[in-house]
Amino acid sequence: MVHSYHTPQHRHYDVVIIGGAMMGSSTAWFLKDNPDFKGRLLVIERDPTYANCSTSHTNSCIRLQFSEALNVRISQFGADFIKNLKRYMCNDERVPPLRIQNYGYMYLADNAAFADTLRANQKVQLAAGAGTRILTPDEIKREYPFYNVDDLVAGSINTVDEGYWDGITVFDWFRKSARERGAEYIANAVISMNKNKAGDHIESVVLATGEEIGCGQVVNASGPRGILTARMAGIEIPVEPRKRYTYIFSAEKPLDRELPLTIDPSGVHFRQDGKTTYLAGGHSAIDPAVDYDDFEMDHGLWQDHIWPHIAMRIPQFEAIKVTREWAGHYDYNVFDHNAILGPHTEVKNFIFLNGFSGHGLQQSPAMGRGTAEWLTYGAYQTLDLSPFHFERITAKKPFIEKAII
Ligand SMILES: Cc1cc2nc3c(=O)[nH]c(=O)nc-3n(C[C@H](O)[C@H](O)[C@H](O)COP(=O)(O)OP(=O)(O)OC[C@H]3O[C@@H](n4cnc5c(N)ncnc54)[C@H](O)[C@@H]3O)c2cc1C
């Protein structure tokens, strides 16, 4: 990767965001949208092509089926933001209308214990205003005749604000609009940080080109490389880059209705993509942390694992053909599968935006808004996101999200 690096216009910024993809740009946009934030803002992005970041490899789905009410509310705000993007962007005529393709997520249970988990999650989701329904195998078959339900005990589905959305358009608008409102974006990489004598404050970040840039607050929006960015501040986070594979396939006999994002008990998931194309995702049985630049496909995975499970669940998918495939990285939180947000416990001007695992894209509006509030007021004004703070990790008190994909 060779980029011509840029020099920032100033030597000091009130906020420096490290990473300009979905999370960094959402935060930049919400900061610049708030008249109370009067500071100078720099977004530093090491790869302005965004070729290998998680945002470019995403499957771009949203769901309300989480086990934690706070995650349901975060996605509800995400859905509102997507559907009303133009209004949020001050009715800018250039912003296209967006919708959510609401085919829902269909979680399938093949044992009583998981069916109980789905029922327990449904209670949380209903209380938060989601419309989750628990279906018997017969009901699943009636609504979606293409599924093989022989081994199933129950299914769980919600078809409001749940399905596919055009994440890349939202990303483009976060970035474009933040820049137009005065956020300075540069192509450069942060390679180290300098702290004050007491070690509780980041005074400056050092760029790959050698400049030292003073900062009031620093935001770690570096995706899977967030681990390296945290280490520059002397901080360890329980996050790993984990490889996730995506396949686009066409079927000899396409289905007669939209395929929900189906979470098969095998762990494989698949959904409608285009009109007659589908998307499947999964990971290898051995799922270690990988190198930051390792995007190689696992060539046996489709043939030996993913395709057999799809064909077992939907016999009509006996004859399907992969037309495109890619590997991407989750910034996988091994501690409790939830985001890590807010300030570090000791280095108080170092702000996390990390560990989003497989649900960061839909969370970006709420997480960017909350982080911008924290940076402006030192407190949350809308959703209280403090359960995601780093304290829980030092206190060894996980905030577990059970519904992860
Ligand atoms: C295969 C796959 C499927 C997914 N599906 C979904 C889904 O359906 N729904 C959903 O909600 N989420 C999904 N996700 C998760 C979602 O895409 C991510 O959580 C989200 O994109 C994370 O955005 P980010 O900005 O935190 O990280 P990234 O997009 O990885 O961006 C981090 C940026 O920081 C930059 N950077 C790193 N280090 C430095 C440095 N030192 N200096 C300067 N810049 C730096 C990088 O170049 C990069 O551009 C999926 C992820 C993957 C991989």
GROMACS .gro file of C-alpha atoms and ligand atoms in nm:
model
  458
    1MET     CA    1   0.000   0.000   0.000
    2VAL     CA    2   0.163   0.324  -0.111
    3HIS     CA    3  -0.018   0.650  -0.039
    4SER     CA    4   0.101   1.003  -0.057
    5TYR     CA    5   0.072   1.114   0.302
    6HIS     CA    6  -0.067   1.455   0.392
    7THR     CA    7   0.041   1.709   0.649
    8PRO     CA    8  -0.222   1.854   0.882
    9GLN     CA    9  -0.292   2.226   0.861
   10HIS     CA   10  -0.237   2.285   1.234
   11ARG     CA   11  -0.003   2.164   1.509
   12HIS     CA   12  -0.279   2.117   1.768
   13TYR     CA   13  -0.639   1.985   1.754
   14ASP     CA   14  -0.905   1.960   2.021
   15VAL     CA   15  -1.002   1.615   1.896
   16VAL     CA   16  -0.790   1.372   1.693
   17ILE     CA   17  -0.972   1.066   1.555
   18ILE     CA   18  -0.746   0.776   1.451
   19GLY     CA   19  -0.929   0.592   1.172
   20GLY     CA   20  -1.170   0.757   0.928
   21ALA     CA   21  -1.399   0.465   0.836
   22MET     CA   22  -1.754   0.413   0.967
   23MET     CA   23  -1.696   0.479   1.339
   24GLY     CA   24  -1.444   0.759   1.296
   25SER     CA   25  -1.657   0.934   1.035
   26SER     CA   26  -1.981   0.893   1.229
   27THR     CA   27  -1.816   1.053   1.533
   28ALA     CA   28  -1.669   1.331   1.317
   29TRP     CA   29  -2.011   1.401   1.164
   30PHE     CA   30  -2.197   1.409   1.497
   31LEU     CA   31  -1.930   1.639   1.643
   32LYS     CA   32  -1.959   1.876   1.350
   33ASP     CA   33  -2.339   1.859   1.364
   34ASN     CA   34  -2.337   1.987   1.723
   35PRO     CA   35  -2.315   2.368   1.755
   36ASP     CA   36  -2.184   2.321   2.111
   37PHE     CA   37  -1.867   2.163   1.973
   38LYS     CA   38  -1.652   2.453   1.871
   39GLY     CA   39  -1.319   2.271   1.858
   40ARG     CA   40  -1.075   2.184   1.585
   41LEU     CA   41  -1.110   1.828   1.457
   42LEU     CA   42  -0.858   1.609   1.274
   43VAL     CA   43  -0.937   1.265   1.131
   44ILE     CA   44  -0.627   1.061   1.044
   45GLU     CA   45  -0.673   0.769   0.805
   46ARG     CA   46  -0.384   0.543   0.702
   47ASP     CA   47  -0.559   0.408   0.392
   48PRO     CA   48  -0.793   0.654   0.221
   49THR     CA   49  -0.894   0.383  -0.031
   50TYR     CA   50  -1.048   0.200   0.270
   51ALA     CA   51  -0.973  -0.123   0.080
   52ASN     CA   52  -0.914  -0.351   0.378
   53CYS     CA   53  -1.109  -0.197   0.662
   54SER     CA   54  -1.406  -0.380   0.820
   55THR     CA   55  -1.644  -0.121   0.678
   56SER     CA   56  -1.555  -0.221   0.320
   57HIS     CA   57  -1.606  -0.592   0.393
   58THR     CA   58  -1.931  -0.564   0.581
   59ASN     CA   59  -2.258  -0.746   0.508
   60SER     CA   60  -2.446  -0.431   0.604
   61CYS     CA   61  -2.742  -0.571   0.796
   62ILE     CA   62  -2.932  -0.437   1.093
   63ARG     CA   63  -3.134  -0.621   1.354
   64LEU     CA   64  -3.326  -0.557   1.673
   65GLN     CA   65  -3.278  -0.914   1.795
   66PHE     CA   66  -3.014  -0.863   2.063
   67SER     CA   67  -3.009  -1.004   2.417
   68GLU     CA   68  -2.925  -0.665   2.573
   69ALA     CA   69  -3.192  -0.392   2.569
   70LEU     CA   70  -2.927  -0.125   2.517
   71ASN     CA   71  -2.817  -0.294   2.192
   72VAL     CA   72  -3.182  -0.303   2.077
   73ARG     CA   73  -3.212   0.072   2.141
   74ILE     CA   74  -2.884   0.141   1.964
   75SER     CA   75  -3.012  -0.036   1.652
   76GLN     CA   76  -3.350   0.140   1.680
   77PHE     CA   77  -3.167   0.473   1.658
   78GLY     CA   78  -2.959   0.328   1.372
   79ALA     CA   79  -3.279   0.238   1.185
   80ASP     CA   80  -3.427   0.583   1.240
   81PHE     CA   81  -3.107   0.744   1.117
   82ILE     CA   82  -3.092   0.528   0.802
   83LYS     CA   83  -3.456   0.590   0.712
   84ASN     CA   84  -3.428   0.964   0.776
   85LEU     CA   85  -3.073   1.023   0.654
   86LYS     CA   86  -3.175   1.324   0.448
   87ARG     CA   87  -3.355   1.488   0.741
   88TYR     CA   88  -3.055   1.427   0.970
   89MET     CA   89  -2.832   1.581   0.700
   90CYS     CA   90  -3.035   1.908   0.721
   91ASN     CA   91  -3.256   1.808   0.424
   92ASP     CA   92  -2.958   1.825   0.189
   93GLU     CA   93  -3.109   1.767  -0.156
   94ARG     CA   94  -2.810   1.557  -0.262
   95VAL     CA   95  -2.878   1.287   0.001
   96PRO     CA   96  -3.067   0.992  -0.151
   97PRO     CA   97  -3.365   0.833   0.025
   98LEU     CA   98  -3.269   0.508   0.197
   99ARG     CA   99  -3.478   0.221   0.324
  100ILE     CA  100  -3.424  -0.099   0.514
  101GLN     CA  101  -3.503  -0.415   0.321
  102ASN     CA  102  -3.703  -0.570   0.604
  103TYR     CA  103  -3.680  -0.942   0.546
  104GLY     CA  104  -3.577  -0.990   0.908
  105TYR     CA  105  -3.330  -1.221   1.076
  106MET     CA  106  -3.452  -1.579   1.127
  107TYR     CA  107  -3.274  -1.740   1.422
  108LEU     CA  108  -3.328  -2.116   1.412
  109ALA     CA  109  -3.305  -2.337   1.722
  110ASP     CA  110  -3.249  -2.712   1.702
  111ASN     CA  111  -3.252  -2.769   2.078
  112ALA     CA  112  -3.466  -2.670   2.376
  113ALA     CA  113  -3.191  -2.472   2.548
  114PHE     CA  114  -3.139  -2.239   2.250
  115ALA     CA  115  -3.517  -2.208   2.203
  116ASP     CA  116  -3.533  -2.090   2.566
  117THR     CA  117  -3.259  -1.835   2.494
  118LEU     CA  118  -3.460  -1.707   2.197
  119ARG     CA  119  -3.770  -1.675   2.418
  120ALA     CA  120  -3.574  -1.491   2.688
  121ASN     CA  121  -3.426  -1.257   2.423
  122GLN     CA  122  -3.774  -1.199   2.279
  123LYS     CA  123  -3.895  -1.069   2.619
  124VAL     CA  124  -3.610  -0.815   2.626
  125GLN     CA  125  -3.678  -0.716   2.265
  126LEU     CA  126  -4.058  -0.677   2.312
  127ALA     CA  127  -4.003  -0.465   2.622
  128ALA     CA  128  -3.778  -0.239   2.413
  129GLY     CA  129  -4.045  -0.205   2.145
  130ALA     CA  130  -3.929  -0.461   1.886
  131GLY     CA  131  -4.179  -0.693   1.715
  132THR     CA  132  -4.001  -1.028   1.755
  133ARG     CA  133  -4.214  -1.339   1.701
  134ILE     CA  134  -4.129  -1.692   1.812
  135LEU     CA  135  -4.245  -1.950   1.557
  136THR     CA  136  -4.298  -2.326   1.582
  137PRO     CA  137  -4.145  -2.540   1.305
  138ASP     CA  138  -4.493  -2.566   1.143
  139GLU     CA  139  -4.533  -2.189   1.148
  140ILE     CA  140  -4.186  -2.145   0.997
  141LYS     CA  141  -4.280  -2.388   0.720
  142ARG     CA  142  -4.611  -2.209   0.655
  143GLU     CA  143  -4.445  -1.868   0.613
  144TYR     CA  144  -4.127  -1.992   0.444
  145PRO     CA  145  -4.203  -2.325   0.271
  146PHE     CA  146  -3.847  -2.356   0.137
  147TYR     CA  147  -3.691  -2.435   0.479
  148ASN     CA  148  -3.627  -2.789   0.596
  149VAL     CA  149  -3.761  -2.775   0.954
  150ASP     CA  150  -3.725  -3.146   1.045
  151ASP     CA  151  -3.456  -3.091   1.309
  152LEU     CA  152  -3.593  -2.757   1.442
  153VAL     CA  153  -3.755  -2.672   1.775
  154ALA     CA  154  -3.831  -2.302   1.716
  155GLY     CA  155  -3.745  -1.991   1.518
  156SER     CA  156  -3.736  -1.623   1.604
  157ILE     CA  157  -3.799  -1.344   1.353
  158ASN     CA  158  -3.870  -0.971   1.342
  159THR     CA  159  -3.946  -0.796   1.016
  160VAL     CA  160  -3.950  -0.433   1.127
  161ASP     CA  161  -3.622  -0.239   1.101
  162GLU     CA  162  -3.438  -0.563   1.043
  163GLY     CA  163  -3.260  -0.669   0.726
  164TYR     CA  164  -3.028  -0.512   0.470
  165TRP     CA  165  -2.945  -0.139   0.426
  166ASP     CA  166  -2.700   0.054   0.215
  167GLY     CA  167  -2.424   0.113   0.468
  168ILE     CA  168  -2.173   0.247   0.220
  169THR     CA  169  -2.402   0.539   0.124
  170VAL     CA  170  -2.435   0.634   0.491
  171PHE     CA  171  -2.055   0.607   0.529
  172ASP     CA  172  -2.002   0.829   0.223
  173TRP     CA  173  -2.238   1.091   0.364
  174PHE     CA  174  -2.085   1.087   0.712
  175ARG     CA  175  -1.748   1.155   0.553
  176LYS     CA  176  -1.853   1.404   0.288
  177SER     CA  177  -2.076   1.606   0.520
  178ALA     CA  178  -1.824   1.604   0.809
  179ARG     CA  179  -1.558   1.744   0.574
  180GLU     CA  180  -1.794   2.006   0.436
  181ARG     CA  181  -1.866   2.114   0.795
  182GLY     CA  182  -1.497   2.162   0.866
  183ALA     CA  183  -1.357   1.828   0.981
  184GLU     CA  184  -1.004   1.797   0.844
  185TYR     CA  185  -0.926   1.451   0.702
  186ILE     CA  186  -0.568   1.356   0.621
  187ALA     CA  187  -0.411   1.047   0.471
  188ASN     CA  188  -0.147   0.951   0.725
  189ALA     CA  189  -0.086   0.693   0.996
  190VAL     CA  190  -0.043   0.747   1.367
  191ILE     CA  191   0.264   0.550   1.474
  192SER     CA  192   0.308   0.651   1.838
  193MET     CA  193   0.181   0.879   2.116
  194ASN     CA  194   0.339   1.095   2.383
  195LYS     CA  195   0.196   1.116   2.734
  196ASN     CA  196   0.243   1.378   3.007
  197LYS     CA  197   0.480   1.312   3.298
  198ALA     CA  198   0.205   1.164   3.516
  199GLY     CA  199   0.115   0.923   3.234
  200ASP     CA  200  -0.257   1.002   3.252
  201HIS     CA  201  -0.293   1.225   2.946
  202ILE     CA  202  -0.203   1.187   2.576
  203GLU     CA  203  -0.033   1.512   2.481
  204SER     CA  204   0.040   1.438   2.117
  205VAL     CA  205   0.029   1.178   1.842
  206VAL     CA  206   0.317   1.115   1.605
  207LEU     CA  207   0.252   1.065   1.234
  208ALA     CA  208   0.427   0.828   0.993
  209THR     CA  209   0.573   1.139   0.830
  210GLY     CA  210   0.730   1.248   1.160
  211GLU     CA  211   0.508   1.542   1.265
  212GLU     CA  212   0.399   1.559   1.628
  213ILE     CA  213   0.040   1.680   1.659
  214GLY     CA  214  -0.091   1.806   1.991
  215CYS     CA  215  -0.437   1.684   2.097
  216GLY     CA  216  -0.703   1.762   2.356
  217GLN     CA  217  -0.869   1.421   2.321
  218VAL     CA  218  -0.783   1.116   2.108
  219VAL     CA  219  -1.037   0.869   1.969
  220ASN     CA  220  -0.935   0.514   1.883
  221ALA     CA  221  -1.153   0.437   1.579
  222SER     CA  222  -0.894   0.208   1.423
  223GLY     CA  223  -1.112  -0.103   1.375
  224PRO     CA  224  -0.919  -0.432   1.401
  225ARG     CA  225  -0.596  -0.227   1.430
  226GLY     CA  226  -0.747  -0.060   1.739
  227ILE     CA  227  -0.538  -0.303   1.943
  228LEU     CA  228  -0.219  -0.145   1.803
  229THR     CA  229  -0.353   0.208   1.852
  230ALA     CA  230  -0.437   0.128   2.218
  231ARG     CA  231  -0.085  -0.011   2.269
  232MET     CA  232   0.059   0.324   2.156
  233ALA     CA  233  -0.108   0.462   2.471
  234GLY     CA  234   0.021   0.169   2.680
  235ILE     CA  235  -0.325   0.010   2.696
  236GLU     CA  236  -0.430  -0.350   2.622
  237ILE     CA  237  -0.783  -0.421   2.499
  238PRO     CA  238  -0.937  -0.772   2.474
  239VAL     CA  239  -0.996  -0.742   2.101
  240GLU     CA  240  -0.864  -0.959   1.817
  241PRO     CA  241  -0.881  -0.945   1.437
  242ARG     CA  242  -1.089  -1.251   1.341
  243LYS     CA  243  -1.147  -1.356   0.982
  244ARG     CA  244  -1.502  -1.378   0.845
  245TYR     CA  245  -1.582  -1.509   0.497
  246THR     CA  246  -1.859  -1.386   0.269
  247TYR     CA  247  -1.993  -1.553  -0.048
  248ILE     CA  248  -2.238  -1.421  -0.304
  249PHE     CA  249  -2.415  -1.703  -0.488
  250SER     CA  250  -2.681  -1.753  -0.750
  251ALA     CA  251  -2.927  -2.044  -0.746
  252GLU     CA  252  -3.047  -2.255  -1.035
  253LYS     CA  253  -3.395  -2.235  -0.878
  254PRO     CA  254  -3.435  -1.899  -0.699
  255LEU     CA  255  -3.680  -1.882  -0.407
  256ASP     CA  256  -4.034  -1.754  -0.456
  257ARG     CA  257  -4.006  -1.506  -0.167
  258GLU     CA  258  -3.735  -1.310   0.011
  259LEU     CA  259  -3.493  -1.512   0.219
  260PRO     CA  260  -3.456  -1.373   0.574
  261LEU     CA  261  -3.105  -1.349   0.715
  262THR     CA  262  -3.112  -1.705   0.841
  263ILE     CA  263  -2.891  -1.797   1.135
  264ASP     CA  264  -2.863  -2.172   1.099
  265PRO     CA  265  -2.784  -2.381   1.411
  266SER     CA  266  -2.457  -2.475   1.235
  267GLY     CA  267  -2.344  -2.111   1.269
  268VAL     CA  268  -2.362  -2.053   0.892
  269HIS     CA  269  -2.581  -1.759   0.790
  270PHE     CA  270  -2.737  -1.668   0.457
  271ARG     CA  271  -2.977  -1.408   0.323
  272GLN     CA  272  -3.129  -1.247   0.016
  273ASP     CA  273  -2.882  -1.024  -0.166
  274GLY     CA  274  -2.996  -0.919  -0.515
  275LYS     CA  275  -3.328  -1.018  -0.672
  276THR     CA  276  -3.209  -1.371  -0.747
  277THR     CA  277  -2.876  -1.374  -0.566
  278TYR     CA  278  -2.795  -1.462  -0.209
  279LEU     CA  279  -2.521  -1.395   0.044
  280ALA     CA  280  -2.371  -1.648   0.287
  281GLY     CA  281  -2.119  -1.597   0.565
  282GLY     CA  282  -1.926  -1.802   0.814
  283HIS     CA  283  -1.586  -1.879   0.961
  284SER     CA  284  -1.346  -2.170   0.996
  285ALA     CA  285  -1.391  -2.411   1.290
  286ILE     CA  286  -1.052  -2.298   1.420
  287ASP     CA  287  -1.093  -1.923   1.459
  288PRO     CA  288  -0.768  -1.766   1.577
  289ALA     CA  289  -0.659  -1.403   1.577
  290VAL     CA  290  -0.511  -1.336   1.232
  291ASP     CA  291  -0.251  -1.105   1.090
  292TYR     CA  292  -0.381  -0.757   1.002
  293ASP     CA  293  -0.299  -0.810   0.635
  294ASP     CA  294  -0.422  -1.168   0.602
  295PHE     CA  295  -0.731  -1.173   0.377
  296GLU     CA  296  -0.666  -1.509   0.214
  297MET     CA  297  -0.971  -1.730   0.155
  298ASP     CA  298  -1.003  -2.071   0.326
  299HIS     CA  299  -1.064  -2.266   0.010
  300GLY     CA  300  -1.221  -2.577   0.161
  301LEU     CA  301  -1.468  -2.385   0.377
  302TRP     CA  302  -1.742  -2.330   0.118
  303GLN     CA  303  -1.737  -2.683  -0.019
  304ASP     CA  304  -1.696  -2.871   0.311
  305HIS     CA  305  -1.894  -2.658   0.554
  306ILE     CA  306  -2.097  -2.366   0.425
  307TRP     CA  307  -2.262  -2.507   0.114
  308PRO     CA  308  -2.363  -2.843   0.279
  309HIS     CA  309  -2.539  -2.656   0.561
  310ILE     CA  310  -2.719  -2.425   0.319
  311ALA     CA  311  -2.833  -2.720   0.104
  312MET     CA  312  -2.950  -2.911   0.412
  313ARG     CA  313  -3.157  -2.615   0.534
  314ILE     CA  314  -3.295  -2.519   0.189
  315PRO     CA  315  -3.303  -2.827  -0.038
  316GLN     CA  316  -3.390  -2.598  -0.331
  317PHE     CA  317  -3.033  -2.466  -0.293
  318GLU     CA  318  -2.885  -2.799  -0.399
  319ALA     CA  319  -2.758  -2.630  -0.717
  320ILE     CA  320  -2.593  -2.296  -0.641
  321LYS     CA  321  -2.289  -2.117  -0.777
  322VAL     CA  322  -2.054  -1.875  -0.601
  323THR     CA  323  -2.006  -1.562  -0.809
  324ARG     CA  324  -1.799  -1.352  -0.564
  325GLU     CA  325  -1.625  -1.406  -0.231
  326TRP     CA  326  -1.412  -1.214   0.018
  327ALA     CA  327  -1.259  -1.231   0.362
  328GLY     CA  328  -1.284  -0.946   0.612
  329HIS     CA  329  -1.190  -0.888   0.976
  330TYR     CA  330  -1.412  -0.843   1.280
  331ASP     CA  331  -1.257  -0.641   1.564
  332TYR     CA  332  -1.374  -0.921   1.788
  333ASN     CA  333  -1.419  -0.853   2.158
  334VAL     CA  334  -1.319  -1.182   2.323
  335PHE     CA  335  -1.421  -1.057   2.670
  336ASP     CA  336  -1.798  -1.012   2.624
  337HIS     CA  337  -1.870  -0.951   2.250
  338ASN     CA  338  -1.981  -0.595   2.316
  339ALA     CA  339  -1.834  -0.263   2.215
  340ILE     CA  340  -1.572  -0.085   2.427
  341LEU     CA  341  -1.652   0.284   2.449
  342GLY     CA  342  -1.574   0.599   2.641
  343PRO     CA  343  -1.257   0.707   2.821
  344HIS     CA  344  -0.979   0.488   2.956
  345THR     CA  345  -0.986   0.461   3.336
  346GLU     CA  346  -0.644   0.627   3.382
  347VAL     CA  347  -0.555   0.790   3.051
  348LYS     CA  348  -0.874   0.992   3.056
  349ASN     CA  349  -0.841   1.173   2.722
  350PHE     CA  350  -0.799   0.842   2.534
  351ILE     CA  351  -1.148   0.748   2.408
  352PHE     CA  352  -1.236   0.398   2.284
  353LEU     CA  353  -1.457   0.308   1.987
  354ASN     CA  354  -1.358  -0.058   1.961
  355GLY     CA  355  -1.462  -0.423   1.974
  356PHE     CA  356  -1.775  -0.402   1.761
  357SER     CA  357  -1.740  -0.761   1.642
  358GLY     CA  358  -2.006  -0.825   1.374
  359HIS     CA  359  -2.252  -0.545   1.452
  360GLY     CA  360  -2.061  -0.219   1.427
  361LEU     CA  361  -2.208  -0.086   1.107
  362GLN     CA  362  -2.564  -0.066   1.239
  363GLN     CA  363  -2.432   0.071   1.570
  364SER     CA  364  -2.233   0.350   1.407
  365PRO     CA  365  -2.502   0.623   1.428
  366ALA     CA  366  -2.567   0.569   1.802
  367MET     CA  367  -2.202   0.509   1.890
  368GLY     CA  368  -2.085   0.811   1.690
  369ARG     CA  369  -2.355   1.030   1.845
  370GLY     CA  370  -2.272   0.908   2.198
  371THR     CA  371  -1.898   0.952   2.150
  372ALA     CA  372  -1.949   1.303   2.013
  373GLU     CA  373  -2.158   1.382   2.324
  374TRP     CA  374  -1.884   1.249   2.549
  375LEU     CA  375  -1.619   1.451   2.368
  376THR     CA  376  -1.830   1.769   2.389
  377TYR     CA  377  -1.986   1.746   2.736
  378GLY     CA  378  -1.797   1.469   2.918
  379ALA     CA  379  -2.136   1.297   2.959
  380TYR     CA  380  -2.402   1.126   2.745
  381GLN     CA  381  -2.708   1.333   2.655
  382THR     CA  382  -2.923   1.074   2.475
  383LEU     CA  383  -2.862   0.701   2.526
  384ASP     CA  384  -2.650   0.623   2.832
  385LEU     CA  385  -2.365   0.422   2.683
  386SER     CA  386  -2.165   0.390   3.006
  387PRO     CA  387  -2.228   0.011   3.034
  388PHE     CA  388  -1.979  -0.015   2.743
  389HIS     CA  389  -1.705   0.168   2.931
  390PHE     CA  390  -1.360   0.020   2.989
  391GLU     CA  391  -1.419  -0.003   3.369
  392ARG     CA  392  -1.606  -0.329   3.321
  393ILE     CA  393  -1.294  -0.487   3.176
  394THR     CA  394  -1.063  -0.385   3.459
  395ALA     CA  395  -1.337  -0.487   3.707
  396LYS     CA  396  -1.373  -0.822   3.520
  397LYS     CA  397  -1.752  -0.767   3.501
  398PRO     CA  398  -1.857  -0.866   3.150
  399PHE     CA  399  -2.157  -0.701   2.981
  400ILE     CA  400  -2.235  -1.004   2.768
  401GLU     CA  401  -2.423  -0.984   2.438
  402LYS     CA  402  -2.548  -1.336   2.367
  403ALA     CA  403  -2.686  -1.273   2.019
  404ILE     CA  404  -2.372  -1.248   1.812
  405ILE     CA  405  -2.316  -1.374   1.461
  406LIG     C1  406  -1.751  -0.984   0.694
  406LIG     C2  407  -1.812  -0.881   0.783
  406LIG     C3  408  -1.951  -0.869   0.791
  406LIG     C4  409  -2.009  -0.773   0.872
  406LIG     N1  410  -2.146  -0.761   0.872
  406LIG     C5  411  -2.204  -0.665   0.949
  406LIG     C6  412  -2.345  -0.647   0.944
  406LIG     O1  413  -2.417  -0.714   0.870
  406LIG     N2  414  -2.399  -0.550   1.023
  406LIG     C7  415  -2.322  -0.473   1.105
  406LIG     O2  416  -2.377  -0.389   1.176
  406LIG     N3  417  -2.188  -0.487   1.111
  406LIG     C8  418  -2.127  -0.581   1.034
  406LIG     N4  419  -1.992  -0.598   1.038
  406LIG     C9  420  -1.914  -0.516   1.132
  406LIG    C10  421  -1.890  -0.377   1.080
  406LIG     O3  422  -1.861  -0.378   0.943
  406LIG    C11  423  -1.777  -0.314   1.161
  406LIG     O4  424  -1.807  -0.324   1.299
  406LIG    C12  425  -1.758  -0.166   1.128
  406LIG     O5  426  -1.743  -0.149   0.989
  406LIG    C13  427  -1.635  -0.115   1.202
  406LIG     O6  428  -1.604   0.015   1.157
  406LIG     P1  429  -1.475   0.087   1.215
  406LIG     O7  430  -1.472   0.223   1.159
  406LIG     O8  431  -1.471   0.069   1.364
  406LIG     O9  432  -1.351  -0.003   1.162
  406LIG     P2  433  -1.285  -0.012   1.016
  406LIG    O10  434  -1.387  -0.008   0.910
  406LIG    O11  435  -1.192  -0.130   1.016
  406LIG    O12  436  -1.199   0.122   1.007
  406LIG    C14  437  -1.086   0.146   1.085
  406LIG    C15  438  -0.999   0.245   1.008
  406LIG    O13  439  -0.888   0.286   1.089
  406LIG    C16  440  -0.775   0.302   1.005
  406LIG     N5  441  -0.654   0.294   1.088
  406LIG    C17  442  -0.613   0.187   1.162
  406LIG     N6  443  -0.499   0.215   1.228
  406LIG    C18  444  -0.466   0.343   1.196
  406LIG    C19  445  -0.358   0.428   1.232
  406LIG     N7  446  -0.262   0.387   1.315
  406LIG     N8  447  -0.355   0.554   1.180
  406LIG    C20  448  -0.454   0.597   1.095
  406LIG     N9  449  -0.557   0.519   1.057
  406LIG    C21  450  -0.565   0.394   1.108
  406LIG    C22  451  -0.789   0.187   0.906
  406LIG    O14  452  -0.713   0.209   0.788
  406LIG    C23  453  -0.940   0.183   0.881
  406LIG    O15  454  -0.980   0.257   0.768
  406LIG    C24  455  -1.929  -0.690   0.954
  406LIG    C25  456  -1.790  -0.699   0.948
  406LIG    C26  457  -1.731  -0.793   0.862
  406LIG    C27  458  -1.582  -0.801   0.855
   0.00000   0.00000   0.00000
